[in-house]
Coordinates of C-alpha atoms in Angstrom, one line a residue:
Chain A
M1 CA 0.5 -0.4 0.5
R2 CA 1.0 3.9 -0.3
V3 CA 1.1 5.6 2.1
L4 CA 0.9 9.7 2.2
V5 CA 1.9 11.7 5.3
W6 CA 1.0 15.2 5.4
V7 CA 3.7 16.4 7.8
S8 CA 2.0 19.5 9.3
R9 CA 4.2 21.0 12.2
T10 CA 1.7 21.0 15.1
T11 CA 0.6 17.2 14.4
W12 CA 3.2 14.7 12.3
R13 CA 4.8 13.0 15.0
A14 CA 1.5 10.9 15.5
C15 CA 1.6 10.4 12.1
V16 CA 4.4 9.6 11.7
D17 CA 4.1 6.4 14.6
A18 CA 0.8 5.4 13.0
A19 CA 2.8 5.2 9.6
A20 CA 5.2 3.4 11.3
R21 CA 3.4 0.5 12.5
M22 CA 2.3 -0.2 9.8
V23 CA 6.2 -0.8 8.2
H24 CA 6.9 -2.8 11.1
D25 CA 3.5 -4.8 10.4
G26 CA 4.1 -4.8 7.1
S27 CA 1.2 -3.1 6.0
A28 CA 2.7 -0.2 4.2
A29 CA 5.0 -0.5 1.0
E30 CA 6.6 2.6 0.4
V31 CA 5.6 5.5 2.9
T32 CA 5.7 8.8 1.1
L33 CA 6.4 12.3 3.2
L34 CA 4.4 15.4 3.1
H35 CA 5.1 19.1 4.1
V36 CA 3.2 21.7 2.3
P37 CA 5.2 25.1 3.7
E38 CA 2.1 27.2 4.9
P39 CA 1.3 30.6 2.0
D40 CA -0.5 33.0 4.9
A41 CA 2.1 33.9 5.9
P42 CA 4.7 35.3 4.1
E43 CA 1.5 37.0 2.2
A44 CA 0.3 39.3 5.2
A45 CA 4.5 40.0 5.0
H46 CA 4.1 41.4 0.7
A47 CA 0.4 42.2 1.3
A48 CA 1.8 45.0 4.6
F49 CA 4.6 46.0 2.5
T50 CA 2.6 47.0 -1.5
G51 CA 0.9 49.3 2.1
L52 CA 3.8 51.2 2.3
L53 CA 3.6 53.6 -0.9
G54 CA 7.1 54.2 -2.5
R55 CA 9.2 51.6 -0.3
R56 CA 12.1 50.3 -3.1
R57 CA 11.3 46.5 -4.9
H58 CA 14.0 44.6 -3.4
A59 CA 13.3 45.0 0.8
D60 CA 9.9 43.0 0.3
P61 CA 10.4 40.7 2.9
A62 CA 8.2 38.1 1.7
P63 CA 11.2 36.4 -0.6
V64 CA 13.5 35.8 2.6
I65 CA 10.2 34.6 4.3
T66 CA 9.0 32.4 1.8
A67 CA 12.3 31.1 1.5
E68 CA 13.0 30.3 5.3
A69 CA 10.0 28.4 5.4
R70 CA 11.5 26.4 2.4
V71 CA 14.1 25.8 4.9
A72 CA 12.2 25.0 8.4
G73 CA 10.3 22.6 5.8
E74 CA 12.8 21.1 4.9
R75 CA 13.9 20.6 8.9
L76 CA 10.6 19.7 9.5
L77 CA 11.1 16.3 6.8
A78 CA 14.3 15.4 7.9
E79 CA 13.3 15.1 11.4
A80 CA 9.8 13.1 10.9
A81 CA 11.9 10.8 8.3
G82 CA 14.5 10.2 10.9
R83 CA 11.6 9.0 13.4
L84 CA 9.3 7.0 10.5
G85 CA 13.5 5.1 10.9
S86 CA 12.8 3.1 7.4
P87 CA 13.0 4.9 3.6
C88 CA 10.5 7.0 3.0
A89 CA 10.4 9.5 -0.1
T90 CA 9.2 13.0 0.8
L91 CA 7.6 15.7 -0.9
M92 CA 7.6 20.3 -1.0
P93 CA 4.7 21.5 -3.2
E94 CA 3.7 25.3 -2.5
G95 CA 0.3 26.4 -3.2
R96 CA -2.3 25.9 -0.4
P97 CA -1.9 23.6 1.5
E98 CA -5.3 21.4 1.5
R99 CA -5.0 21.7 -2.5
A100 CA -1.3 20.4 -2.8
V101 CA -2.4 17.2 0.0
V102 CA -5.2 16.5 -1.7
S103 CA -3.5 16.5 -5.8
A104 CA -0.7 14.0 -4.2
A105 CA -3.8 12.5 -2.0
A106 CA -4.1 11.5 -6.1
G107 CA -1.6 9.1 -6.3
A108 CA -1.5 6.6 -2.9
D109 CA -3.6 4.3 -1.5
L110 CA -3.7 5.8 2.1
L111 CA -3.0 9.9 3.7
I112 CA -2.5 9.7 7.4
A113 CA -3.5 13.1 8.9
G114 CA -3.4 14.6 12.3
R115 CA -6.5 16.0 14.1
D116 CA -5.2 20.4 13.9
G117 CA -7.8 22.0 15.7
D118 CA -8.9 22.2 19.6
T119 CA -7.9 18.9 20.5
T120 CA -9.5 19.2 23.7
R121 CA -12.9 18.2 23.0
L122 CA -14.6 15.7 20.7
G123 CA -16.6 18.0 18.0
P124 CA -16.1 19.4 14.6
H125 CA -14.2 21.9 16.2
S126 CA -11.1 19.5 16.1
L127 CA -10.5 20.1 12.6
R128 CA -9.8 22.9 10.6
P129 CA -10.6 24.5 8.3
P130 CA -7.8 22.7 5.3
L131 CA -8.1 19.4 7.0
R132 CA -11.8 20.0 6.7
F133 CA -11.4 20.5 3.1
V134 CA -8.6 17.5 2.4
L135 CA -11.2 14.6 4.1
D136 CA -14.3 16.2 2.1
H137 CA -12.5 15.6 -1.3
A138 CA -9.2 13.1 -0.4
P139 CA -9.4 10.4 -3.4
C140 CA -8.4 8.1 -0.9
Q141 CA -8.5 5.9 1.8
V142 CA -7.6 8.3 5.0
L143 CA -6.8 8.0 8.4
L144 CA -7.3 11.1 11.0
V145 CA -4.9 10.4 14.6
W146 CA -5.4 12.9 17.0
P147 CA -2.1 14.1 18.3
G148 CA -1.8 13.1 21.5
E149 CA -4.3 11.4 24.4
A150 CA -8.0 11.2 22.9
P151 CA -10.4 13.0 25.2
G152 CA -13.1 10.9 26.7
T153 CA -16.3 10.9 25.8
H154 CA -17.5 13.0 28.1
T155 CA -16.6 15.6 26.5
I156 CA -19.3 15.2 23.7
P157 CA -22.1 17.4 24.4
P158 CA -25.3 15.9 26.8
P159 CA -28.2 15.3 23.8
P160 CA -31.2 17.3 23.1
A161 CA -33.9 16.7 25.6
P162 CA -37.1 15.0 24.7
G163 CA -38.9 17.5 23.1
D164 CA -36.7 19.4 21.7
R165 CA -37.2 20.7 17.6
P166 CA -34.2 18.7 16.4
P167 CA -31.5 20.4 14.3
R168 CA -32.6 20.6 11.0
P169 CA -30.6 18.5 8.2
P170 CA -28.7 21.1 5.6
G171 CA -30.2 21.5 2.8
Chain B
M1 CA -10.4 79.5 -15.7
S2 CA -11.9 79.1 -12.2
A3 CA -9.6 77.7 -10.2
A4 CA -11.7 75.9 -7.9
T5 CA -13.6 73.5 -11.1
D6 CA -10.0 73.1 -12.4
I7 CA -10.3 68.9 -13.0
W8 CA -6.8 68.1 -14.1
P9 CA -4.5 68.8 -10.4
V10 CA -6.9 65.7 -9.6
V11 CA -6.4 63.7 -12.4
L12 CA -2.3 64.0 -11.8
L13 CA -3.2 63.0 -8.0
V14 CA -5.4 59.7 -9.5
L15 CA -2.1 58.9 -12.4
V16 CA 0.9 59.3 -9.8
L17 CA -1.2 57.2 -7.3
A18 CA -2.0 54.4 -9.4
A19 CA 1.6 54.4 -10.7
A20 CA 2.4 53.7 -6.8
I21 CA 0.0 51.2 -6.1
V22 CA 0.5 49.3 -9.9
R23 CA 4.4 48.8 -9.4
L24 CA 4.7 48.7 -12.2
P25 CA 8.2 46.6 -12.6
R26 CA 10.1 48.9 -14.9
V27 CA 8.9 52.5 -13.5
H28 CA 9.7 53.6 -10.8
E29 CA 6.2 56.1 -8.9
A30 CA 9.3 58.7 -8.9
A31 CA 9.6 58.9 -12.3
V32 CA 5.5 59.7 -12.4
A33 CA 5.5 61.7 -9.5
L34 CA 8.5 64.3 -10.2
P35 CA 7.8 65.0 -14.2
A36 CA 3.6 65.1 -12.3
A37 CA 4.8 67.8 -9.8
A38 CA 7.0 69.5 -12.2
V39 CA 3.4 69.8 -14.0
C40 CA 1.6 71.3 -11.6
V41 CA 4.4 73.9 -10.7
A42 CA 4.7 75.2 -14.5
S43 CA 1.1 75.3 -15.3
G44 CA 0.9 77.7 -13.2
G45 CA -1.7 74.6 -11.0
L46 CA 1.2 76.2 -7.8
S47 CA 2.5 79.1 -7.4
A48 CA 6.4 78.6 -7.3
A49 CA 6.4 80.2 -4.2
A50 CA 3.8 77.9 -2.5
A51 CA 6.0 74.9 -3.6
G52 CA 8.6 76.5 -3.1
D53 CA 8.2 76.8 0.9
E54 CA 6.5 73.1 0.7
L55 CA 9.9 71.9 -0.6
R56 CA 11.5 74.2 2.2
R57 CA 9.4 72.7 5.1
L58 CA 9.6 69.4 4.4
G59 CA 13.2 69.5 3.1
P60 CA 14.2 68.5 6.4
V61 CA 11.4 66.3 7.1
V62 CA 12.9 64.3 4.1
A63 CA 16.5 64.4 5.6
F64 CA 15.3 62.7 9.2
L65 CA 13.6 60.1 7.1
A66 CA 16.8 59.0 4.7
A67 CA 18.3 59.5 8.1
V68 CA 16.7 57.0 10.1
L69 CA 16.4 54.6 7.1
V70 CA 20.2 54.2 8.1
V71 CA 20.3 54.2 11.1
S72 CA 17.6 50.9 10.8
H73 CA 19.7 49.3 8.5
V74 CA 22.8 49.8 9.7
C75 CA 21.0 47.7 12.9
E76 CA 20.0 45.2 10.9
R77 CA 23.7 45.0 9.3
D78 CA 25.2 44.9 12.6
G79 CA 22.9 42.0 13.7
V80 CA 20.1 43.6 15.8
F81 CA 17.2 42.2 14.8
R82 CA 19.0 38.6 14.6
A83 CA 20.5 39.3 18.3
A84 CA 16.2 40.4 18.9
G85 CA 15.1 37.1 17.0
A86 CA 17.3 34.9 19.0
L87 CA 16.0 36.4 22.7
L88 CA 12.8 35.0 21.2
A89 CA 13.7 32.2 20.3
G90 CA 15.2 31.9 24.0
A91 CA 12.1 33.1 26.2
G92 CA 9.1 32.2 23.9
A93 CA 10.4 28.4 23.4
G94 CA 7.1 26.0 24.7
S95 CA 3.9 28.5 24.5
G96 CA 3.0 29.7 22.0
R97 CA 1.2 32.4 23.6
R98 CA 4.1 34.1 25.6
L99 CA 5.9 34.6 21.9
L100 CA 3.2 36.2 20.9
G101 CA 2.9 38.2 24.1
L102 CA 6.9 39.5 23.2
V103 CA 6.8 39.4 19.5
F104 CA 3.8 42.4 20.9
A105 CA 6.5 44.2 22.8
L106 CA 9.0 43.9 20.1
A107 CA 7.2 44.6 17.2
A108 CA 5.4 47.5 19.5
L109 CA 9.0 49.2 20.2
T110 CA 10.8 48.6 16.8
T111 CA 7.9 50.5 15.5
A112 CA 7.8 53.0 18.0
A113 CA 11.8 53.5 17.6
L114 CA 12.7 52.5 13.4
S115 CA 9.3 53.2 12.0
L116 CA 6.7 50.9 10.3
D117 CA 9.1 50.8 7.8
A118 CA 11.4 48.9 10.2
T119 CA 8.9 46.3 10.9
V120 CA 7.9 45.1 8.1
V121 CA 10.3 44.9 7.0
L122 CA 13.0 43.5 8.6
L123 CA 11.2 42.0 12.0
T124 CA 9.0 40.2 9.8
P125 CA 11.7 37.5 8.6
V126 CA 13.2 37.3 11.9
V127 CA 9.7 36.4 13.9
F128 CA 8.9 33.8 10.8
A129 CA 12.3 32.3 11.2
T130 CA 11.7 32.3 15.2
A131 CA 8.4 31.1 14.9
A132 CA 9.3 28.5 12.4
R133 CA 12.4 27.2 14.2
L134 CA 10.3 26.9 17.9
S135 CA 7.7 24.2 15.8
L136 CA 5.0 26.9 16.8
P137 CA 2.4 28.1 13.7
P138 CA 4.1 31.6 12.7
R139 CA 0.5 32.6 11.9
P140 CA -0.7 35.5 14.9
H141 CA 2.9 36.6 14.9
V142 CA 3.8 37.6 12.0
Y143 CA 0.0 38.8 11.4
A144 CA 0.8 40.9 14.4
C145 CA 3.5 42.3 12.4
T146 CA 2.1 43.9 10.3
H147 CA -0.9 45.2 12.7
L148 CA 1.6 46.6 14.9
A149 CA 3.6 47.7 12.3
N150 CA 0.6 50.0 11.4
A151 CA -1.3 50.7 14.8
A152 CA 2.3 50.7 17.1
S153 CA 3.5 53.5 14.3
L154 CA 1.7 56.5 16.9
L155 CA 4.3 57.0 20.1
L156 CA 6.6 59.2 17.9
P157 CA 7.1 61.6 14.9
V158 CA 9.9 59.0 13.9
S159 CA 7.1 55.6 14.1
N160 CA 5.5 57.2 10.7
L161 CA 5.9 59.4 7.8
T162 CA 2.9 60.0 8.3
N163 CA 3.5 62.2 11.9
L164 CA 6.7 63.8 10.3
L165 CA 4.4 65.8 8.1
A166 CA 2.1 66.3 10.7
V167 CA 4.0 67.0 13.8
G168 CA 6.0 70.0 11.1
A169 CA 3.0 71.6 10.2
A170 CA 1.8 71.5 13.8
G171 CA 5.4 72.5 15.5
A172 CA 4.2 70.2 18.3
S173 CA 7.6 69.0 19.3
F174 CA 8.6 65.9 19.1
G175 CA 8.5 65.7 23.5
R176 CA 4.8 66.8 23.7
F177 CA 3.7 64.5 20.5
A178 CA 5.4 62.0 22.8
A179 CA 4.0 62.2 25.5
L180 CA 0.3 62.8 24.1
M181 CA 0.8 59.6 22.2
A182 CA 1.6 57.7 24.7
L183 CA -1.2 56.3 26.8
P184 CA -3.0 55.5 23.0
W185 CA -0.4 53.7 22.2
L186 CA -0.3 51.9 24.6
V187 CA -4.3 51.9 24.5
V188 CA -4.1 49.9 21.0
V189 CA -1.2 48.5 21.3
L190 CA -3.2 46.4 24.4
I191 CA -6.7 46.2 22.4
E192 CA -4.3 44.9 19.2
Y193 CA -3.4 41.6 22.0
A194 CA -6.7 40.8 23.7
V195 CA -8.1 40.9 20.1
F196 CA -5.3 38.6 18.9
R197 CA -5.5 36.7 21.8
V198 CA -8.8 35.7 21.2
Y199 CA -9.0 34.8 17.5
F200 CA -5.7 33.0 17.6
A201 CA -6.9 31.1 20.0
G202 CA -6.4 27.8 18.4
D203 CA -2.8 28.2 16.8
L204 CA -1.5 29.8 19.9
A205 CA -2.4 26.9 22.0
H206 CA 0.2 25.2 20.4
A207 CA 3.5 24.0 22.9
G208 CA 6.0 23.4 19.7
A209 CA 9.3 22.1 20.4
A210 CA 12.9 23.0 21.8
P211 CA 14.7 25.0 19.3
P212 CA 17.6 23.3 17.9
A213 CA 20.5 24.7 19.5
P214 CA 22.3 26.9 17.1
A215 CA 26.0 26.3 15.8
E216 CA 27.3 29.7 17.4
R217 CA 25.1 32.2 19.6
P218 CA 24.9 36.1 18.0
G219 CA 26.5 38.3 20.0
V220 CA 24.4 41.6 21.4
P221 CA 25.5 44.2 19.5
V222 CA 25.5 46.8 22.2
A223 CA 27.2 49.9 20.6
T224 CA 25.0 49.4 17.9
L225 CA 22.4 49.5 20.1
A226 CA 23.3 52.1 23.1
V227 CA 23.2 54.4 19.5
L228 CA 20.4 54.1 19.1
G229 CA 19.2 54.3 22.6
L230 CA 21.0 57.9 22.5
M231 CA 19.4 59.1 19.2
L232 CA 16.3 58.5 20.9
V233 CA 17.6 60.2 23.7
G234 CA 18.6 63.3 21.6
F235 CA 15.2 63.4 19.9
F236 CA 13.8 64.7 22.8
L237 CA 16.8 67.2 24.0
A238 CA 16.6 68.6 20.8
S239 CA 13.0 69.7 20.9
F240 CA 13.3 71.1 24.3
A241 CA 16.9 72.9 23.0
G242 CA 14.9 74.2 19.3
V243 CA 17.5 71.7 17.3
D244 CA 16.2 70.3 14.3
V245 CA 15.6 66.1 14.9
A246 CA 16.9 66.1 11.1
W247 CA 20.8 67.4 12.7
V248 CA 20.4 64.0 15.8
A249 CA 19.3 61.1 12.7
A250 CA 21.9 62.0 10.7
A251 CA 24.1 62.2 13.1
A252 CA 23.6 58.7 14.4
A253 CA 23.3 57.4 11.4
A254 CA 27.1 59.0 10.9
A255 CA 28.2 57.6 13.6
L256 CA 26.8 53.9 13.3
A257 CA 27.3 53.8 9.3
V258 CA 31.7 55.6 9.4
P259 CA 32.1 51.7 11.8
A260 CA 29.9 49.9 9.7
L261 CA 31.6 50.8 6.4
A262 CA 35.3 50.4 8.6
R263 CA 34.6 47.4 9.5
G264 CA 33.3 46.6 6.0
R265 CA 30.0 45.1 7.0
V266 CA 28.1 47.9 4.4
R267 CA 29.4 49.6 1.8
V268 CA 28.4 52.4 0.5
P269 CA 26.1 52.5 -3.1
T270 CA 24.5 50.2 0.0
L271 CA 23.8 52.6 2.6
V272 CA 22.9 55.8 -0.1
A273 CA 19.4 52.9 -1.2
A274 CA 18.9 52.4 1.6
A275 CA 18.6 55.5 1.5
D276 CA 15.7 55.3 -0.6
P277 CA 16.6 58.5 -2.7
A278 CA 14.0 57.3 -6.0
F279 CA 11.3 57.1 -2.1
L280 CA 12.4 61.2 -1.1
V281 CA 11.9 62.0 -5.0
F282 CA 8.5 60.0 -4.7
V283 CA 7.1 62.0 -1.5
L284 CA 8.4 65.1 -2.4
S285 CA 6.2 65.9 -5.2
L286 CA 3.4 63.4 -3.9
S287 CA 3.3 66.7 -2.0
I288 CA 3.5 69.2 -4.6
V289 CA 0.8 66.9 -6.9
V290 CA -1.4 67.2 -3.4
L291 CA -1.3 70.5 -2.4
T292 CA -1.9 71.4 -6.0
A293 CA -5.4 69.5 -5.8
V294 CA -5.9 70.6 -2.6
H295 CA -5.7 73.9 -4.0
H296 CA -8.1 73.1 -6.5
G297 CA -11.2 71.7 -5.4
V298 CA -10.0 68.6 -2.5
G299 CA -9.4 70.4 -0.1
H300 CA -12.5 72.5 -0.1
L301 CA -14.5 68.7 -1.2
V302 CA -12.8 67.7 2.8
N303 CA -13.2 70.4 4.8
R304 CA -17.2 70.5 4.1
L305 CA -16.1 66.4 5.5
L306 CA -14.4 67.7 8.3
P307 CA -16.8 68.0 11.5
G308 CA -15.5 71.2 13.2
G309 CA -14.1 72.0 16.7
A310 CA -12.8 70.1 19.3
S311 CA -15.2 68.0 21.2
L312 CA -14.7 64.3 21.5
A313 CA -17.4 63.4 18.4
A314 CA -15.5 65.9 16.5
L315 CA -12.9 64.2 16.7
V316 CA -14.1 60.4 16.3
G317 CA -15.4 62.1 13.5
V318 CA -11.7 63.2 11.9
A319 CA -10.0 60.0 12.8
A320 CA -13.2 58.3 11.0
L321 CA -12.8 60.3 7.8
A322 CA -8.8 60.1 8.0
A323 CA -9.6 56.3 8.2
L324 CA -11.4 56.0 5.8
L325 CA -9.8 58.2 3.1
A326 CA -6.3 56.6 4.3
N327 CA -8.6 53.0 3.3
L328 CA -8.9 54.3 -0.1
V329 CA -6.0 55.4 -1.1
N330 CA -3.2 55.3 1.3
N331 CA -2.2 56.8 4.4
L332 CA 0.6 59.2 2.8
P333 CA -2.1 61.3 0.7
A334 CA -4.6 60.8 2.7
T335 CA -2.5 62.8 4.6
L336 CA -1.0 65.7 3.3
I337 CA -4.5 65.9 1.8
M338 CA -5.8 66.4 4.9
L339 CA -3.2 68.3 6.5
P340 CA -4.1 71.6 5.0
Q341 CA -7.7 71.5 6.5
L342 CA -6.0 70.4 10.0
S343 CA -3.2 73.2 10.9
G344 CA -4.8 75.6 11.8
G345 CA -7.5 73.9 13.7
G346 CA -5.5 73.0 17.2
L347 CA -3.8 69.8 18.3
G348 CA -7.6 67.8 19.0
P349 CA -8.0 67.1 15.6
L350 CA -4.6 67.1 14.3
L351 CA -3.7 64.2 16.2
A352 CA -7.0 62.4 14.9
M353 CA -6.1 62.1 12.5
L354 CA -2.9 60.9 13.0
V355 CA -4.8 58.0 14.6
G356 CA -7.1 57.2 11.8
V357 CA -4.6 57.6 9.0
N358 CA -2.0 55.4 11.2
V359 CA -4.3 52.1 12.9
G360 CA -6.7 53.2 10.4
P361 CA -4.9 51.0 7.0
N362 CA -4.8 47.9 9.6
L363 CA -8.8 47.4 7.7
T364 CA -7.6 46.9 4.6
Y365 CA -4.0 43.7 5.1
V366 CA -2.6 45.7 2.6
G367 CA -3.7 49.2 3.5
S368 CA -5.9 50.5 1.0
L369 CA -8.7 49.5 -0.8
A370 CA -7.4 50.8 -4.4
T371 CA -4.4 48.6 -3.6
L372 CA -7.3 45.4 -3.3
L373 CA -8.5 46.8 -6.0
W374 CA -5.5 46.6 -8.4
R375 CA -4.7 43.4 -6.8
R376 CA -7.2 41.7 -8.3
I377 CA -7.4 43.1 -11.4
A378 CA -3.8 42.4 -11.5
R379 CA -4.4 38.7 -11.1
D380 CA -1.8 38.7 -8.2
H381 CA -3.6 37.3 -5.9
D382 CA -2.8 33.4 -6.9
H383 CA -1.9 32.7 -2.7
D384 CA -4.4 35.3 -1.0
V385 CA -5.4 35.0 2.6
P386 CA -8.7 34.1 2.3
L387 CA -9.8 37.7 2.1
G388 CA -13.2 36.6 4.8
E389 CA -10.2 35.9 7.4
F390 CA -8.1 39.0 7.3
T391 CA -10.4 41.0 7.3
A392 CA -12.3 40.0 10.8
L393 CA -9.4 40.1 12.4
G394 CA -9.0 44.1 11.2
L395 CA -13.0 44.7 11.5
I396 CA -12.9 43.6 15.2
A397 CA -9.8 44.7 15.8
T398 CA -9.4 49.1 14.0
P399 CA -11.9 50.3 15.2
L400 CA -11.6 49.9 18.4
A401 CA -8.1 50.9 18.4
I402 CA -9.4 54.1 16.8
V403 CA -11.7 55.2 18.8
A404 CA -10.1 54.3 22.7
A405 CA -6.6 56.0 21.1
V406 CA -9.0 59.4 20.1
V407 CA -11.2 59.2 24.0
M408 CA -7.9 58.7 25.7
I409 CA -6.2 61.8 23.2
W410 CA -9.3 63.9 23.8
M411 CA -9.1 63.3 27.7
E412 CA -5.6 64.3 27.9
L413 CA -6.3 67.0 26.4
R414 CA -9.4 68.5 27.7
L415 CA -7.3 67.8 31.7
T416 CA -4.0 69.8 29.8
G417 CA -6.3 72.7 28.9
G418 CA -4.5 72.3 25.2
G419 CA -6.1 72.5 22.2

């Protein structure tokens, strides 16, 4: 099975551990580690710079930040590969993370991703919008892992009292 | 031809602003602004005497700006920002929230002392690199730099070119300006911090990882920081002694540049480039074009829209108008347009205008709707931050910050009997 691991800065350890378990029990034939440097930071910096009317163009901080993001991404991928402990491929595409991951998942049988939102309670807030997009659009199986200890089921809000109107279904 | 109905100065102004916003790759905006200014004077739209007065008034401002740009550049070459990054990494490791507090403090101080230019160009990359090294989501910290570059530029005249232009017109001293703006500055920074802590709560909840041990700890450039500190003290002293602050800035620039040149850390061409002569020409030319447009109807229009007096409602109105104008065309032209109408009206409306043009641009993340529109047209937004997200952050923090700052200014002026 071709396994793609989405190495995201805050959840990669749990994802890599899951991949390592699959390599160990033989179900993963090849593993690819994927990291997408966040475009938000260089874009915000570039936007702030364009607001400085008349300043010299070569002072734009965005290329510096983009380069730094790639260096940091490579460091992260190297650390992840080290933790995996077995041969793997690495990918660092550009663009919006959710689209790059979905696009790369077309060539995989399983995508491993970690919940990157509020992990103190069970519920939809444990997924941030990019991960939600990936889950909705992934063309392969997806293994969704908790980055740490999963919260207990007591964190689910209680069911509505009898007589309450049920929530309207979407559409 | 009646001067009040001439439309060509406004057309020229729009052309100059368009050139500055579009940023054609081979044509610097100064190459459009300078001929436009020449046309304004040569055609009689602005008398040579008035143009000369304006240039004489702005000369020291532009010289001051050039000196501060050189100071920032040498500070960066001497490793001030690198050392700041190491400090952030050391003290901020293990907590996104603690890092944000440190970034806020550092960005506010950098903007106040070295101007928003330094925060955007020099500090933001360092903050990003630090967050990445600490394995923390960098978004809140980078946004903090870009927001505070605007919001924290209230404190000192040096913090923003808009302040420099206004202080000259108001005849307010450096010290008086700082004294009046200190509390509003603090209030704005605190409001932004509170909004950031709530808005980015998810990103800030992570603990990250310990940074990899650096190959060598960057040394702290103590001498450079000492000169910087002396420069700031010098600004206050100079304003008491009646000496133009441009001399203090020039002295600081020389005190920093000469050793750096001797040590080979900078070369003369890069120092000259850092002073950005094309930008200085642009500022001077733009002021001539704006003054011409102001004399030909724009000033009359602004006067009709400006609330009169110095009541709290009037000050908030001035700040709101200033913020609106700054968001339409950018804070520099907005200041130049509003200054002539406010220079006789007392300190209150002038400071309220500065609050509007300095803090207001945080509403649109590129600082003006004109820029936003152009980026949409030029399809320069392939990797745009989802517009709604940044606008929401701006919409929450900015009006609150503007009103709070204006209220503080009004209270201070009432208590000190100024106006």
